[in-house]
XYZ file of C-alpha atoms in Angstrom:
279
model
C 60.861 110.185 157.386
C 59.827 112.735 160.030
C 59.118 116.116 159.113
C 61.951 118.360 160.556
C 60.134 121.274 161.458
C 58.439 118.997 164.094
C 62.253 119.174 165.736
C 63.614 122.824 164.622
C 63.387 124.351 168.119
C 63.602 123.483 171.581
C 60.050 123.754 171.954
C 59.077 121.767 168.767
C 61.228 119.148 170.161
C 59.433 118.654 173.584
C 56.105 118.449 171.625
C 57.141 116.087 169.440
C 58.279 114.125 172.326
C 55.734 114.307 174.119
C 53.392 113.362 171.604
C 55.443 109.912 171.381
C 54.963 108.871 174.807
C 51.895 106.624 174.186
C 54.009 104.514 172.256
C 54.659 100.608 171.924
C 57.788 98.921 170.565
C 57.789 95.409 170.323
C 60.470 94.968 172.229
C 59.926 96.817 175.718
C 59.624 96.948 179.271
C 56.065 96.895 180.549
C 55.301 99.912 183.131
C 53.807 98.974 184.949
C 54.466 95.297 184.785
C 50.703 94.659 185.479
C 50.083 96.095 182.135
C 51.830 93.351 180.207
C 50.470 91.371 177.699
C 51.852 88.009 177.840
C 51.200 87.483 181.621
C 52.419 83.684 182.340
C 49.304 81.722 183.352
C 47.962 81.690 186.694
C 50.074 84.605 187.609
C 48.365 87.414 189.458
C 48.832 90.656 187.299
C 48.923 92.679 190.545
C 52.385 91.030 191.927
C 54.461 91.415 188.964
C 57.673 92.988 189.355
C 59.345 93.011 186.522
C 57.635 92.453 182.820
C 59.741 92.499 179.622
C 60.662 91.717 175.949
C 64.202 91.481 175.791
C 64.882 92.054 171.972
C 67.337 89.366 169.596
C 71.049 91.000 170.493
C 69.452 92.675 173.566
C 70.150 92.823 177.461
C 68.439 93.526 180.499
C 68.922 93.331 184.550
C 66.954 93.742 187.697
C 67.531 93.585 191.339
C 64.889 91.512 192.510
C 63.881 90.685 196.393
C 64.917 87.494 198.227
C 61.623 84.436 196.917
C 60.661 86.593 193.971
C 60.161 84.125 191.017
C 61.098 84.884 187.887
C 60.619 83.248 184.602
C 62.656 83.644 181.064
C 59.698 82.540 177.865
C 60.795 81.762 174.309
C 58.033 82.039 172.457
C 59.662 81.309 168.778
C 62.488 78.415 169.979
C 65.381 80.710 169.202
C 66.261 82.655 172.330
C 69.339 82.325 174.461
C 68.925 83.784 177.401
C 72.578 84.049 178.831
C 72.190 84.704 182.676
C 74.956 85.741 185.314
C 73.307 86.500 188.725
C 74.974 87.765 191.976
C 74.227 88.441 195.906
C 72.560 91.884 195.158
C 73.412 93.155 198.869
C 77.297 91.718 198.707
C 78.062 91.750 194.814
C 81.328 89.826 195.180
C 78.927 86.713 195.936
C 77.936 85.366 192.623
C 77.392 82.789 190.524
C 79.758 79.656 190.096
C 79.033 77.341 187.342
C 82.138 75.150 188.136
C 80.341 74.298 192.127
C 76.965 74.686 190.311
C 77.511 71.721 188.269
C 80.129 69.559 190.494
C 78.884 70.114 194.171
C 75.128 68.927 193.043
C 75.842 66.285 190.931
C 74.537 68.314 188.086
C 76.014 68.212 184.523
C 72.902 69.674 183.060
C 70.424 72.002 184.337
C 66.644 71.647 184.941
C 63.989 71.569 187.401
C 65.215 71.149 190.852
C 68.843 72.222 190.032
C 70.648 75.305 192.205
C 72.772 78.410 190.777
C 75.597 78.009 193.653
C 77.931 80.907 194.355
C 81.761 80.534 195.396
C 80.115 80.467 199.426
C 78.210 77.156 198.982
C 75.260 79.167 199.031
C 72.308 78.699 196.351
C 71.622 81.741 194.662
C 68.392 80.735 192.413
C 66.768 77.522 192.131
C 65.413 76.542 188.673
C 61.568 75.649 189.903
C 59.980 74.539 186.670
C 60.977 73.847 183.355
C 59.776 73.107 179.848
C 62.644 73.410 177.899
C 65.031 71.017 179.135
C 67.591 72.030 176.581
C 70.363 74.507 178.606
C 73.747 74.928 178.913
C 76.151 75.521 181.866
C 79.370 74.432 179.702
C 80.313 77.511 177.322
C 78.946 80.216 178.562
C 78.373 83.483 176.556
C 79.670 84.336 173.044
C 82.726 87.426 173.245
C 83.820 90.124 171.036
C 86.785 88.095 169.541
C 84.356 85.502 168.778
C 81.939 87.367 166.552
C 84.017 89.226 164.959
C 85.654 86.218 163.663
C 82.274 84.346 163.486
C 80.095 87.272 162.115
C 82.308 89.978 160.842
C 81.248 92.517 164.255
C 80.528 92.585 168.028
C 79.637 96.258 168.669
C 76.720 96.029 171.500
C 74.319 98.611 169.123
C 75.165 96.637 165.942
C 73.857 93.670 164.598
C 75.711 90.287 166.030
C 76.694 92.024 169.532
C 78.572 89.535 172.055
C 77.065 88.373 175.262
C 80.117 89.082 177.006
C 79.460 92.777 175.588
C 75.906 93.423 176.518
C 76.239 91.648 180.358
C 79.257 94.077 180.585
C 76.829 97.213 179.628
C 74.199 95.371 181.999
C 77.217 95.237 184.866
C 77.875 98.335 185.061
C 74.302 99.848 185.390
C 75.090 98.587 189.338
C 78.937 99.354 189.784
C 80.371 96.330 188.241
C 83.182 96.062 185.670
C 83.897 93.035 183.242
C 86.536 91.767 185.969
C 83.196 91.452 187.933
C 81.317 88.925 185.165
C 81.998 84.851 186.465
C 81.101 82.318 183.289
C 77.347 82.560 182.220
C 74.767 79.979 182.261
C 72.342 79.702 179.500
C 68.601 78.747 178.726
C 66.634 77.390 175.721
C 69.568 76.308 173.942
C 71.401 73.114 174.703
C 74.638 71.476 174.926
C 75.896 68.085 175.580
C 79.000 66.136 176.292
C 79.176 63.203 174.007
C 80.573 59.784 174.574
C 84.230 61.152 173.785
C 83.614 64.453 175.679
C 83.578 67.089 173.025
C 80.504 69.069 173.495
C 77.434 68.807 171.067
C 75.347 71.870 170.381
C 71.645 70.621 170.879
C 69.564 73.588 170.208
C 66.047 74.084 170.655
C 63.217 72.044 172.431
C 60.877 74.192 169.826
C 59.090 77.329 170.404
C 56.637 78.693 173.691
C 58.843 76.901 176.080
C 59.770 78.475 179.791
C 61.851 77.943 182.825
C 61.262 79.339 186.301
C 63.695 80.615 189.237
C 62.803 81.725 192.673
C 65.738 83.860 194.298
C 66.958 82.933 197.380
C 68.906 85.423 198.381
C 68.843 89.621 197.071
C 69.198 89.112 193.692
C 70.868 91.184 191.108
C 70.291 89.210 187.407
C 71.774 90.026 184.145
C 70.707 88.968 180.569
C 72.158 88.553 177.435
C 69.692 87.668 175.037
C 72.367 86.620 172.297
C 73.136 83.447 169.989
C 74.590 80.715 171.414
C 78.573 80.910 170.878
C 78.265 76.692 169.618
C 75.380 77.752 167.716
C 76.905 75.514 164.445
C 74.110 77.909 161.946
C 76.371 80.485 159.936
C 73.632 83.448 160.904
C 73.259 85.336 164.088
C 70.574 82.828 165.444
C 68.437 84.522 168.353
C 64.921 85.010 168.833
C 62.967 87.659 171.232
C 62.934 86.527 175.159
C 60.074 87.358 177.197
C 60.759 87.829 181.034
C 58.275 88.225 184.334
C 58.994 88.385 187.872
C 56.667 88.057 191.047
C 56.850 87.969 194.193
C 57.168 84.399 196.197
C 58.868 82.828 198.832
C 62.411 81.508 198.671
C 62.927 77.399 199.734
C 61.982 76.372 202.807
C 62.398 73.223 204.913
C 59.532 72.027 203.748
C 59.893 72.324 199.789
C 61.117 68.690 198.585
C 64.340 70.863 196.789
C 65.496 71.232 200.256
C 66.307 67.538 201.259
C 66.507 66.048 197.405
C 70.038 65.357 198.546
C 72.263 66.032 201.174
C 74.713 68.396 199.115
C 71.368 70.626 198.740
C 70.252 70.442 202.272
C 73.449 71.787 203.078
C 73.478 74.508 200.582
C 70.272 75.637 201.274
C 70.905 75.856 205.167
C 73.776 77.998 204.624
C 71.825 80.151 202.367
C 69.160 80.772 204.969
C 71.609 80.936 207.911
C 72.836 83.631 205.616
C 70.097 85.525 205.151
C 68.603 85.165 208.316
C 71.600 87.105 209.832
C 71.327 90.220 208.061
C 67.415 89.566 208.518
C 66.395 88.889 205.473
């Protein structure tokens, strides 16, 4: 316990704060992001962006610039890294999981696949991925759901919600619930089996990653929370490590752009896009 004289006056206080500002919580934003730790191999310090540990239960967002990659790490197999992104400059553009799984073909997410808006425009592109194990079926646990599951949902208690925490993380930038479309999820998988029920896969196992590169203004949210499927009685979610550099978005002549003709097209409305407001 902390000695209370350190805080009994205003001036106490600031020294006391002050004297704090060296340090390090395990789960942190890096500042700057150069100074992180677990720099992703091959990554030039210099051009990160954005360099985090979201906590188990916690939430983060960033507006990130049109090709900036950015990667989510789960270095212990249990995080769940539920992720709603939107057109940073025109916020009412945002993620579809309904066209993101039915315009591409797509049941299950991995490298190569798009994050499509409403606008037939790609969002992100997953790059590279060593997971495999996602989910673009259930999307994020809600308040209603814990509390039945866990006995709570309060954002600063134990078991929050991902519905919860990407409402906190919506309205850092303006946005209300009404605003949050269905999630997509990484690092913890679900399936549709042979009679179409969906089966909770989990984990491909621990230091696994997946990359996106955005391809328009990006604003991303996180909910780093347990899966709602998640069958294991306990509040199941491990730490989720997150970097961002800078990068071009997909080009003519990346192979993404004619793997097939429903993502040629997407991808030359998203440049037509951007290319107007010159971008």
């Amino acid at each position: 316990m902390r000695d209370l004289h350190q805080t009994d006056s205003v001036l106490a206080s600031r020294s006391d704060a002050r004297a704090q500002a060296g340090a390090h919580a395990d789960f942190m934003p890096y500042l700057p992001a150069s100074s992180s730790p677990f720099v992703p191999e091959g990554v030039d310090p210099s051009t990160l962006v954005w360099a985090e540990t979201v906590a188990p239960g916690g939430y983060t967002h960033k507006v990130l610039a049109r090709g900036t990659r950015f990667r989510f790490d789960d270095p212990t197999g249990q995080a769940c890294a539920n992720t709603v992104v939107f057109n940073a400059l025109e916020p009412w553009e945002r993620l579809n999981v309904a066209d993101t799984q039915k315009i591409p073909w797509q049941a299950y997410l991995g490298a190569g696949s798009p994050l499509l808006s409403g606008d037939g425009r790609v969002l992100a592109s997953i790059i590279e991925d060593t997971s495999g194990q996602h989910d673009a079926f259930c999307g994020t646990s809600t308040d209603a759901w814990n509390e039945r599951k866990y006995g709570g949902a309060a954002p600063e208690g134990p078991t929050p919600s991902g519905r919860g925490l990407l409402t906190k993380a919506a309205a850092k930038h303006g946005l209300t619930k009404r605003d949050l479309p269905p999630s997509v999820s990484f690092f913890q998988g679900v399936r549709i089996d042979p009679e179409g029920a969906m089966a909770f896969t989990g984990s491909a196992g621990p230091d696994r990653h997946v990359t996106l590169v955005a391809e328009l203004p990006l604003l991303v949210l996180v909910a780093n929370v347990a899966h709602p499927i998640d069958p294991r009685p306990g509040y199941a979610v491990g730490p989720l490590r997150v970097h961002a550099w800078r990068g071009a978005p997909t080009g003519p002549d990346d192979d993404r752009f004619t793997a097939t003709p429903e993502l040629t097209r997407a991808y030359r409305n998203t440049i037509d896009h951007a290319e107007a407001r010159g971008l």
